[in-house]
mmCIF file of C-alpha atoms in Angstrom:
data_model
loop_
_atom_site.group_PDB
_atom_site.id
_atom_site.type_symbol
_atom_site.label_atom_id
_atom_site.label_comp_id
_atom_site.label_asym_id
_atom_site.label_seq_id
_atom_site.Cartn_x
_atom_site.Cartn_y
_atom_site.Cartn_z
ATOM 1 C CA UNK G 1 -6.980 123.406 -17.175
ATOM 2 C CA UNK G 2 -10.490 122.219 -17.952
ATOM 3 C CA UNK G 3 -11.438 119.794 -20.491
ATOM 4 C CA UNK G 4 -14.129 117.504 -21.577
ATOM 5 C CA UNK G 5 -14.674 114.700 -24.171
ATOM 6 C CA UNK G 6 -18.154 114.533 -26.049
ATOM 7 C CA UNK G 7 -19.296 113.427 -29.322
ATOM 8 C CA UNK G 8 -18.881 116.266 -32.105
ATOM 9 C CA UNK G 9 -22.563 116.885 -32.345
ATOM 10 C CA UNK G 10 -22.736 118.271 -28.747
ATOM 11 C CA UNK G 11 -19.876 120.763 -29.042
ATOM 12 C CA UNK G 12 -22.840 123.565 -29.138
ATOM 13 C CA UNK G 13 -24.188 122.052 -25.656
ATOM 14 C CA UNK G 14 -20.898 121.257 -24.002
ATOM 15 C CA UNK G 15 -18.717 124.248 -24.907
ATOM 16 C CA UNK G 16 -21.177 126.916 -23.362
ATOM 17 C CA UNK G 17 -21.601 124.761 -20.183
ATOM 18 C CA UNK G 18 -17.908 124.454 -19.725
ATOM 19 C CA UNK G 19 -16.794 128.090 -20.348
ATOM 20 C CA UNK G 20 -19.666 129.025 -17.908
ATOM 21 C CA UNK G 21 -18.384 126.885 -15.378
ATOM 22 C CA UNK G 22 -14.897 128.479 -16.181
ATOM 23 C CA UNK G 23 -15.790 131.946 -16.113
ATOM 24 C CA UNK G 24 -18.625 132.441 -13.835
ATOM 25 C CA UNK G 25 -19.313 129.247 -11.471
ATOM 26 C CA UNK G 26 -21.896 129.700 -8.629
ATOM 27 C CA UNK G 27 -19.316 128.916 -6.056
ATOM 28 C CA UNK G 28 -21.861 127.730 -3.294
ATOM 29 C CA UNK G 29 -20.812 127.741 0.435
ATOM 30 C CA UNK G 30 -21.337 124.030 0.720
ATOM 31 C CA UNK G 31 -19.173 123.173 -2.406
ATOM 32 C CA UNK G 32 -16.293 125.348 -0.926
ATOM 33 C CA UNK G 33 -16.483 123.362 2.479
ATOM 34 C CA UNK G 34 -16.357 120.150 0.612
ATOM 35 C CA UNK G 35 -13.333 121.383 -1.424
ATOM 36 C CA UNK G 36 -11.520 122.481 1.828
ATOM 37 C CA UNK G 37 -12.105 119.095 3.007
ATOM 38 C CA UNK G 38 -10.564 117.506 -0.229
ATOM 39 C CA UNK G 39 -7.432 119.927 0.284
ATOM 40 C CA UNK G 40 -6.730 118.249 3.581
ATOM 41 C CA UNK G 41 -7.107 114.798 2.249
ATOM 42 C CA UNK G 42 -4.957 115.889 -0.640
ATOM 43 C CA UNK G 43 -2.100 117.078 1.781
ATOM 44 C CA UNK G 44 -2.078 113.766 3.633
ATOM 45 C CA UNK G 45 -1.990 111.770 0.301
ATOM 46 C CA UNK G 46 0.854 113.854 -0.836
ATOM 47 C CA UNK G 47 2.936 113.160 2.175
ATOM 48 C CA UNK G 48 2.258 109.549 1.930
ATOM 49 C CA UNK G 49 3.226 109.277 -1.876
ATOM 50 C CA UNK G 50 5.566 112.548 -2.036
ATOM 51 C CA UNK G 51 6.626 112.425 -5.705
ATOM 52 C CA UNK G 52 4.412 115.370 -6.670
ATOM 53 C CA UNK G 53 5.007 117.076 -3.389
ATOM 54 C CA UNK G 54 8.863 117.170 -3.837
ATOM 55 C CA UNK G 55 8.422 118.641 -7.200
ATOM 56 C CA UNK G 56 6.386 121.328 -5.915
ATOM 57 C CA UNK G 57 8.745 122.052 -2.977
ATOM 58 C CA UNK G 58 11.708 122.127 -5.709
ATOM 59 C CA UNK G 59 10.107 125.015 -7.538
ATOM 60 C CA UNK G 60 9.542 126.834 -4.118
ATOM 61 C CA UNK G 61 13.361 126.491 -3.525
ATOM 62 C CA UNK G 62 14.276 127.293 -7.124
ATOM 63 C CA UNK G 63 12.452 130.377 -7.552
ATOM 64 C CA UNK G 64 12.300 131.552 -3.930
ATOM 65 C CA UNK G 65 9.578 134.241 -3.190
ATOM 66 C CA UNK G 66 8.729 134.958 -6.784
ATOM 67 C CA UNK G 67 6.636 133.900 -9.703
ATOM 68 C CA UNK G 68 7.082 130.158 -10.183
ATOM 69 C CA UNK G 69 8.265 129.795 -6.565
ATOM 70 C CA UNK G 70 4.761 130.480 -5.272
ATOM 71 C CA UNK G 71 3.118 127.312 -3.807
ATOM 72 C CA UNK G 72 0.725 125.682 -6.186
ATOM 73 C CA UNK G 73 -1.313 123.768 -3.508
ATOM 74 C CA UNK G 74 -3.242 125.131 -0.607
ATOM 75 C CA UNK G 75 -2.278 124.266 2.922
ATOM 76 C CA UNK G 76 -4.339 123.933 5.774
ATOM 77 C CA UNK G 77 -3.347 127.478 6.978
ATOM 78 C CA UNK G 78 -4.567 128.736 3.633
ATOM 79 C CA UNK G 79 -8.185 127.449 4.197
ATOM 80 C CA UNK G 80 -9.558 130.558 6.138
ATOM 81 C CA UNK G 81 -8.917 132.505 2.980
ATOM 82 C CA UNK G 82 -10.765 130.133 0.701
ATOM 83 C CA UNK G 83 -14.114 131.630 0.922
ATOM 84 C CA UNK G 84 -16.757 131.973 -1.805
ATOM 85 C CA UNK G 85 -16.232 135.709 -1.802
ATOM 86 C CA UNK G 86 -12.332 135.280 -2.537
ATOM 87 C CA UNK G 87 -12.799 132.802 -4.836
ATOM 88 C CA UNK G 88 -15.327 134.693 -6.983
ATOM 89 C CA UNK G 89 -13.074 137.703 -6.760
ATOM 90 C CA UNK G 90 -10.041 135.691 -7.982
ATOM 91 C CA UNK G 91 -12.162 134.274 -10.985
ATOM 92 C CA UNK G 92 -13.513 137.916 -11.772
ATOM 93 C CA UNK G 93 -9.729 139.228 -11.834
ATOM 94 C CA UNK G 94 -7.788 136.529 -13.187
ATOM 95 C CA UNK G 95 -10.064 134.210 -15.347
ATOM 96 C CA UNK G 96 -10.810 136.758 -18.065
ATOM 97 C CA UNK G 97 -11.574 135.807 -21.697
ATOM 98 C CA UNK G 98 -8.357 137.809 -22.848
ATOM 99 C CA UNK G 99 -6.415 135.071 -20.692
ATOM 100 C CA UNK G 100 -8.263 132.141 -22.102
ATOM 101 C CA UNK G 101 -7.151 129.807 -24.779
ATOM 102 C CA UNK G 102 -9.661 127.385 -26.223
ATOM 103 C CA UNK G 103 -8.353 124.300 -27.835
ATOM 104 C CA UNK G 104 -10.468 121.577 -29.970
ATOM 105 C CA UNK G 105 -9.277 118.446 -31.376
ATOM 106 C CA UNK G 106 -11.300 116.537 -34.237
ATOM 107 C CA UNK G 107 -13.809 119.587 -34.350
ATOM 108 C CA UNK G 108 -14.340 121.852 -37.068
ATOM 109 C CA UNK G 109 -12.189 125.181 -36.363
ATOM 110 C CA UNK G 110 -15.024 127.528 -37.606
ATOM 111 C CA UNK G 111 -17.738 125.663 -35.368
ATOM 112 C CA UNK G 112 -15.302 126.040 -32.425
ATOM 113 C CA UNK G 113 -14.980 129.663 -32.997
ATOM 114 C CA UNK G 114 -18.745 130.318 -33.546
ATOM 115 C CA UNK G 115 -19.733 128.384 -30.247
ATOM 116 C CA UNK G 116 -17.005 130.287 -28.475
ATOM 117 C CA UNK G 117 -18.041 133.483 -29.554
ATOM 118 C CA UNK G 118 -21.592 132.820 -28.735
ATOM 119 C CA UNK G 119 -20.902 131.515 -25.260
ATOM 120 C CA UNK G 120 -18.926 134.852 -24.383
ATOM 121 C CA UNK G 121 -21.864 136.762 -25.601
ATOM 122 C CA UNK G 122 -24.451 134.795 -23.518
ATOM 123 C CA UNK G 123 -22.162 135.450 -20.654
ATOM 124 C CA UNK G 124 -21.072 138.876 -21.224
ATOM 125 C CA UNK G 125 -23.035 140.705 -18.586
ATOM 126 C CA UNK G 126 -21.105 138.939 -15.985
ATOM 127 C CA UNK G 127 -17.533 139.091 -17.602
ATOM 128 C CA UNK G 128 -15.129 141.787 -17.115
ATOM 129 C CA UNK G 129 -14.413 143.512 -20.387
ATOM 130 C CA UNK G 130 -10.923 142.587 -21.782
ATOM 131 C CA UNK G 131 -9.103 146.130 -22.297
ATOM 132 C CA UNK G 132 -7.191 148.568 -20.527
ATOM 133 C CA UNK G 133 -3.369 148.399 -20.046
ATOM 134 C CA UNK G 134 -1.975 144.798 -20.441
ATOM 135 C CA UNK G 135 -1.022 143.055 -17.564
ATOM 136 C CA UNK G 136 2.843 143.225 -16.955
ATOM 137 C CA UNK G 137 4.242 139.422 -16.634
ATOM 138 C CA UNK G 138 7.305 139.529 -14.098
ATOM 139 C CA UNK G 139 10.243 137.377 -15.526
ATOM 140 C CA UNK G 140 10.966 134.251 -13.232
ATOM 141 C CA UNK G 141 14.018 134.734 -11.175
ATOM 142 C CA UNK G 142 15.787 131.603 -10.509
ATOM 143 C CA UNK G 143 17.539 131.767 -6.991
ATOM 144 C CA UNK G 144 18.437 128.217 -6.234
ATOM 145 C CA UNK G 145 18.161 126.808 -2.477
ATOM 146 C CA UNK G 146 16.990 124.078 -0.348
ATOM 147 C CA UNK G 147 14.133 122.829 1.610
ATOM 148 C CA UNK G 148 14.133 119.827 3.995
ATOM 149 C CA UNK G 149 11.159 118.074 5.464
ATOM 150 C CA UNK G 150 11.598 115.332 8.045
ATOM 151 C CA UNK G 151 8.703 112.941 7.718
ATOM 152 C CA UNK G 152 8.045 109.278 8.908
ATOM 153 C CA UNK G 153 9.010 107.418 5.818
ATOM 154 C CA UNK G 154 10.850 104.237 4.947
ATOM 155 C CA UNK G 155 12.818 105.991 2.328
ATOM 156 C CA UNK G 156 14.907 109.237 1.804
ATOM 157 C CA UNK G 157 13.564 111.373 -1.009
ATOM 158 C CA UNK G 158 15.941 113.529 -3.017
ATOM 159 C CA UNK G 159 15.356 115.950 -5.913
ATOM 160 C CA UNK G 160 18.066 118.248 -7.466
ATOM 161 C CA UNK G 161 17.421 121.063 -10.067
ATOM 162 C CA UNK G 162 19.339 123.375 -12.250
ATOM 163 C CA UNK G 163 17.884 126.171 -14.189
ATOM 164 C CA UNK G 164 17.597 125.962 -18.031
ATOM 165 C CA UNK G 165 17.668 129.545 -19.141
ATOM 166 C CA UNK G 166 15.144 130.798 -21.670
ATOM 167 C CA UNK G 167 12.700 128.002 -20.798
ATOM 168 C CA UNK G 168 10.449 126.906 -23.680
ATOM 169 C CA UNK G 169 11.315 130.002 -25.690
ATOM 170 C CA UNK G 170 15.230 129.659 -25.212
ATOM 171 C CA UNK G 171 17.928 128.058 -27.407
ATOM 172 C CA UNK G 172 18.254 124.827 -25.086
ATOM 173 C CA UNK G 173 14.841 123.449 -25.523
ATOM 174 C CA UNK G 174 15.578 120.382 -27.794
ATOM 175 C CA UNK G 175 19.133 119.789 -26.189
ATOM 176 C CA UNK G 176 17.778 119.581 -22.449
ATOM 177 C CA UNK G 177 15.047 117.387 -23.639
ATOM 178 C CA UNK G 178 17.539 115.009 -25.348
ATOM 179 C CA UNK G 179 19.850 115.157 -22.436
ATOM 180 C CA UNK G 180 17.081 114.165 -19.892
ATOM 181 C CA UNK G 181 16.318 111.241 -22.402
ATOM 182 C CA UNK G 182 20.130 110.180 -22.225
ATOM 183 C CA UNK G 183 20.235 110.350 -18.603
ATOM 184 C CA UNK G 184 17.020 108.622 -18.244
ATOM 185 C CA UNK G 185 16.298 106.436 -15.109
ATOM 186 C CA UNK G 186 13.655 104.375 -13.537
ATOM 187 C CA UNK G 187 12.986 102.103 -10.704
ATOM 188 C CA UNK G 188 15.483 99.469 -9.279
ATOM 189 C CA UNK G 189 12.951 96.755 -10.308
ATOM 190 C CA UNK G 190 11.475 96.552 -13.922
ATOM 191 C CA UNK G 191 9.905 93.977 -16.019
ATOM 192 C CA UNK G 192 11.782 95.268 -19.044
ATOM 193 C CA UNK G 193 10.394 95.812 -22.467
ATOM 194 C CA UNK G 194 10.747 98.491 -24.967
ATOM 195 C CA UNK G 195 11.071 101.948 -23.553
ATOM 196 C CA UNK G 196 11.703 101.036 -20.078
ATOM 197 C CA UNK G 197 14.868 103.125 -20.101
ATOM 198 C CA UNK G 198 16.950 100.435 -19.012
ATOM 199 C CA UNK G 199 20.021 101.367 -21.373
ATOM 200 C CA UNK G 200 20.035 104.950 -20.034
ATOM 201 C CA UNK G 201 22.847 106.290 -18.220
ATOM 202 C CA UNK G 202 20.969 106.688 -14.764
ATOM 203 C CA UNK G 203 19.790 103.019 -15.083
ATOM 204 C CA UNK G 204 22.984 101.307 -15.967
ATOM 205 C CA UNK G 205 25.389 103.426 -13.673
ATOM 206 C CA UNK G 206 23.221 104.152 -10.767
ATOM 207 C CA UNK G 207 20.603 101.626 -10.272
ATOM 208 C CA UNK G 208 22.503 98.612 -11.709
ATOM 209 C CA UNK G 209 25.422 99.359 -9.407
ATOM 210 C CA UNK G 210 24.107 100.720 -6.013
ATOM 211 C CA UNK G 211 21.771 98.463 -4.434
ATOM 212 C CA UNK G 212 20.542 101.352 -1.992
ATOM 213 C CA UNK G 213 19.131 103.543 -4.891
ATOM 214 C CA UNK G 214 15.362 102.524 -5.113
ATOM 215 C CA UNK G 215 14.657 104.706 -7.970
ATOM 216 C CA UNK G 216 16.452 107.380 -10.071
ATOM 217 C CA UNK G 217 14.849 109.731 -12.836
ATOM 218 C CA UNK G 218 15.815 112.630 -14.877
ATOM 219 C CA UNK G 219 13.278 115.081 -16.217
ATOM 220 C CA UNK G 220 12.931 118.443 -17.253
ATOM 221 C CA UNK G 221 9.904 121.199 -17.133
ATOM 222 C CA UNK G 222 9.617 124.211 -19.117
ATOM 223 C CA UNK G 223 8.073 127.669 -18.744
ATOM 224 C CA UNK G 224 8.010 130.844 -20.791
ATOM 225 C CA UNK G 225 11.278 132.118 -19.837
ATOM 226 C CA UNK G 226 12.835 129.628 -17.651
ATOM 227 C CA UNK G 227 12.851 125.874 -17.044
ATOM 228 C CA UNK G 228 14.409 123.216 -14.814
ATOM 229 C CA UNK G 229 16.660 120.002 -15.348
ATOM 230 C CA UNK G 230 15.707 117.693 -12.603
ATOM 231 C CA UNK G 231 16.886 114.338 -11.030
ATOM 232 C CA UNK G 232 14.740 112.681 -8.634
ATOM 233 C CA UNK G 233 15.905 109.799 -6.353
ATOM 234 C CA UNK G 234 14.841 107.591 -3.580
ATOM 235 C CA UNK G 235 17.441 106.161 -1.708
ATOM 236 C CA UNK G 236 17.868 103.880 1.682
ATOM 237 C CA UNK G 237 18.110 106.520 4.338
ATOM 238 C CA UNK G 238 21.503 105.379 5.602
ATOM 239 C CA UNK G 239 22.743 106.319 2.233
ATOM 240 C CA UNK G 240 21.419 109.797 1.907
ATOM 241 C CA UNK G 241 24.926 111.278 1.951
ATOM 242 C CA UNK G 242 26.091 109.347 -0.950
ATOM 243 C CA UNK G 243 23.809 110.298 -3.771
ATOM 244 C CA UNK G 244 25.184 113.719 -4.608
ATOM 245 C CA UNK G 245 28.550 112.246 -5.280
ATOM 246 C CA UNK G 246 27.122 109.544 -7.490
ATOM 247 C CA UNK G 247 25.172 112.046 -9.609
ATOM 248 C CA UNK G 248 28.166 114.409 -9.795
ATOM 249 C CA UNK G 249 30.137 111.722 -11.211
ATOM 250 C CA UNK G 250 27.235 110.530 -13.693
ATOM 251 C CA UNK G 251 27.452 114.233 -15.094
ATOM 252 C CA UNK G 252 31.102 114.309 -15.531
ATOM 253 C CA UNK G 253 30.603 110.876 -17.547
ATOM 254 C CA UNK G 254 28.329 112.653 -19.813
ATOM 255 C CA UNK G 255 31.404 113.622 -22.070
ATOM 256 C CA UNK G 256 31.998 109.668 -22.773
ATOM 257 C CA UNK G 257 28.793 109.407 -24.342
ATOM 258 C CA UNK G 258 28.843 107.234 -27.562
ATOM 259 C CA UNK G 259 27.191 107.707 -30.742
ATOM 260 C CA UNK G 260 24.805 104.661 -30.115
ATOM 261 C CA UNK G 261 23.693 106.206 -26.888
ATOM 262 C CA UNK G 262 23.052 109.590 -28.259
ATOM 263 C CA UNK G 263 20.980 108.009 -31.147
ATOM 264 C CA UNK G 264 19.203 105.983 -28.647
ATOM 265 C CA UNK G 265 18.124 109.062 -26.675
ATOM 266 C CA UNK G 266 17.099 110.863 -29.870
ATOM 267 C CA UNK G 267 14.922 107.936 -31.174
ATOM 268 C CA UNK G 268 13.442 107.483 -27.847
ATOM 269 C CA UNK G 269 12.362 111.087 -27.702
ATOM 270 C CA UNK G 270 11.022 110.961 -31.175
ATOM 271 C CA UNK G 271 9.105 107.975 -30.445
ATOM 272 C CA UNK G 272 7.674 109.384 -27.012
ATOM 273 C CA UNK G 273 6.514 112.646 -28.948
ATOM 274 C CA UNK G 274 4.683 110.573 -31.857
ATOM 275 C CA UNK G 275 3.239 108.087 -29.356
ATOM 276 C CA UNK G 276 1.763 110.619 -26.852
ATOM 277 C CA UNK G 277 0.298 112.532 -29.732
ATOM 278 C CA UNK G 278 -1.830 109.421 -30.637
ATOM 279 C CA UNK G 279 -4.028 110.352 -27.663
ATOM 280 C CA UNK G 280 -6.471 112.747 -28.262
ATOM 281 C CA UNK G 281 -6.372 114.143 -24.594
ATOM 282 C CA UNK G 282 -2.579 114.562 -24.709
ATOM 283 C CA UNK G 283 -2.729 116.316 -27.905
ATOM 284 C CA UNK G 284 -5.367 118.603 -26.709
ATOM 285 C CA UNK G 285 -3.433 119.558 -23.565
ATOM 286 C CA UNK G 286 -0.218 119.799 -25.385
ATOM 287 C CA UNK G 287 -1.612 122.275 -27.858
ATOM 288 C CA UNK G 288 -2.973 124.424 -25.065
ATOM 289 C CA UNK G 289 0.221 124.523 -23.414
ATOM 290 C CA UNK G 290 2.192 125.519 -26.204
ATOM 291 C CA UNK G 291 -0.252 128.293 -27.045
ATOM 292 C CA UNK G 292 0.400 129.541 -23.448
ATOM 293 C CA UNK G 293 4.051 129.261 -23.612
ATOM 294 C CA UNK G 294 4.883 130.687 -27.092
ATOM 295 C CA UNK G 295 1.532 131.815 -28.732
ATOM 296 C CA UNK G 296 1.701 129.117 -31.578
ATOM 297 C CA UNK G 297 1.851 125.332 -31.907
ATOM 298 C CA UNK G 298 4.591 123.256 -33.208
ATOM 299 C CA UNK G 299 4.098 119.996 -34.950
ATOM 300 C CA UNK G 300 5.734 116.830 -34.405
ATOM 301 C CA UNK G 301 7.657 116.954 -37.609
ATOM 302 C CA UNK G 302 9.263 120.303 -36.439
ATOM 303 C CA UNK G 303 10.319 118.912 -33.178
ATOM 304 C CA UNK G 304 11.654 116.014 -34.744
ATOM 305 C CA UNK G 305 13.837 118.008 -36.977
ATOM 306 C CA UNK G 306 15.004 119.917 -33.796
ATOM 307 C CA UNK G 307 15.983 116.755 -32.278
ATOM 308 C CA UNK G 308 17.766 115.188 -35.259
ATOM 309 C CA UNK G 309 19.967 118.384 -35.280
ATOM 310 C CA UNK G 310 21.124 117.973 -31.832
ATOM 311 C CA UNK G 311 24.981 116.975 -31.262
ATOM 312 C CA UNK G 312 26.786 115.519 -28.502
ATOM 313 C CA UNK G 313 28.421 118.990 -28.033
ATOM 314 C CA UNK G 314 24.962 120.366 -27.619
ATOM 315 C CA UNK G 315 24.381 118.193 -24.738
ATOM 316 C CA UNK G 316 27.574 118.908 -23.152
ATOM 317 C CA UNK G 317 27.042 122.795 -23.457
ATOM 318 C CA UNK G 318 23.334 122.728 -22.062
ATOM 319 C CA UNK G 319 24.869 120.656 -18.997
ATOM 320 C CA UNK G 320 27.583 123.219 -18.327
ATOM 321 C CA UNK G 321 25.018 126.197 -18.742
ATOM 322 C CA UNK G 322 22.556 124.129 -16.229
ATOM 323 C CA UNK G 323 25.451 123.693 -14.013
ATOM 324 C CA UNK G 324 26.361 127.198 -13.641
ATOM 325 C CA UNK G 325 23.325 127.962 -11.929
ATOM 326 C CA UNK G 326 23.224 127.124 -8.026
ATOM 327 C CA UNK G 327 21.609 123.796 -7.391
ATOM 328 C CA UNK G 328 18.011 123.623 -6.059
ATOM 329 C CA UNK G 329 17.469 120.851 -3.642
ATOM 330 C CA UNK G 330 14.781 119.150 -1.722
ATOM 331 C CA UNK G 331 15.121 116.126 1.048
ATOM 332 C CA UNK G 332 11.920 114.569 2.336
ATOM 333 C CA UNK G 333 11.266 111.626 4.478
ATOM 334 C CA UNK G 334 14.083 110.187 6.457
ATOM 335 C CA UNK G 335 16.830 112.610 5.833
ATOM 336 C CA UNK G 336 18.853 112.414 8.760
ATOM 337 C CA UNK G 337 21.760 111.423 6.790
ATOM 338 C CA UNK G 338 21.594 113.895 4.085
ATOM 339 C CA UNK G 339 24.591 116.166 3.645
ATOM 340 C CA UNK G 340 24.539 119.957 4.331
ATOM 341 C CA UNK G 341 23.394 121.970 1.410
ATOM 342 C CA UNK G 342 26.838 123.794 1.228
ATOM 343 C CA UNK G 343 28.720 120.646 0.788
ATOM 344 C CA UNK G 344 26.327 119.537 -1.993
ATOM 345 C CA UNK G 345 26.433 122.804 -3.743
ATOM 346 C CA UNK G 346 30.198 122.875 -3.672
ATOM 347 C CA UNK G 347 30.444 119.587 -5.196
ATOM 348 C CA UNK G 348 28.112 120.260 -8.208
ATOM 349 C CA UNK G 349 30.085 123.606 -8.839
ATOM 350 C CA UNK G 350 33.258 121.541 -9.165
ATOM 351 C CA UNK G 351 31.823 119.397 -11.978
ATOM 352 C CA UNK G 352 33.874 119.346 -15.200
ATOM 353 C CA UNK G 353 31.796 118.381 -18.196
#
């Protein structure tokens, strides 16, 4: 993802510069060496603050050895392969115009098309022509599984995930997003205020009742043909074997959802959609992701209608569908007390919704 913010009159200058840097950068040896150093620094930083790392590891566990399960971040062992020649080869093979999506916000569409076409014409001698047989995209194959990384850390970081079949283009997109908002969550300390999630189920039934839970948050991530419903928690190390039981009871309690809770979750989701789209950078990224995932861009009004149509039974059904898949699980940090994977998987397989 490459993006830039410029005044509208500078689009004819900025767009060719950005596309040239995306499609045919110089890739100097000194720049590659500096980037390799940043990789090591990023790896250390992620282990110190592992929120992003555990999400990455969850994908590796959930889609073992295929598609979405391939590592996103380079490791120290990968650095010898990160040479200027290999990087140029990757860009030439993968970053071709036929795979590119160009998005503009607050710019005339015809102007955007004109300067994009001119940029390609100027760089045409160095670009591979699109054509030939189209690339066959392998479907994501969900496997489930676990990864454990014991590291010096004051907390035990746990993340659980289940597949959402069909992902962005499946039938469960709106339902699983409302379910995520209903479960909600947050940190054990919050200053309160609108939108803090303090009335959500994970907040009221986990953080308010279990002093050993430092944070607990539900989320979802969608791809073209698959997705994940996840719950990420940090707990005191000596209670690492308790959280999966608490979470299983939370899932079993979804059937007791009240009409007020459902409406609150739907309103919170609609508010979040409209508020995020007020920021131009977020709108631009959202439009690009939608184009990549589905080849079209839905409006906030269309998503609002989808959310309004969701019922309590829809949430129960999508939770049942998710729990049919084997749990994906990552434990990071002080994990000595965490239960065996077989015990965790067995407990979630017996959840009755």
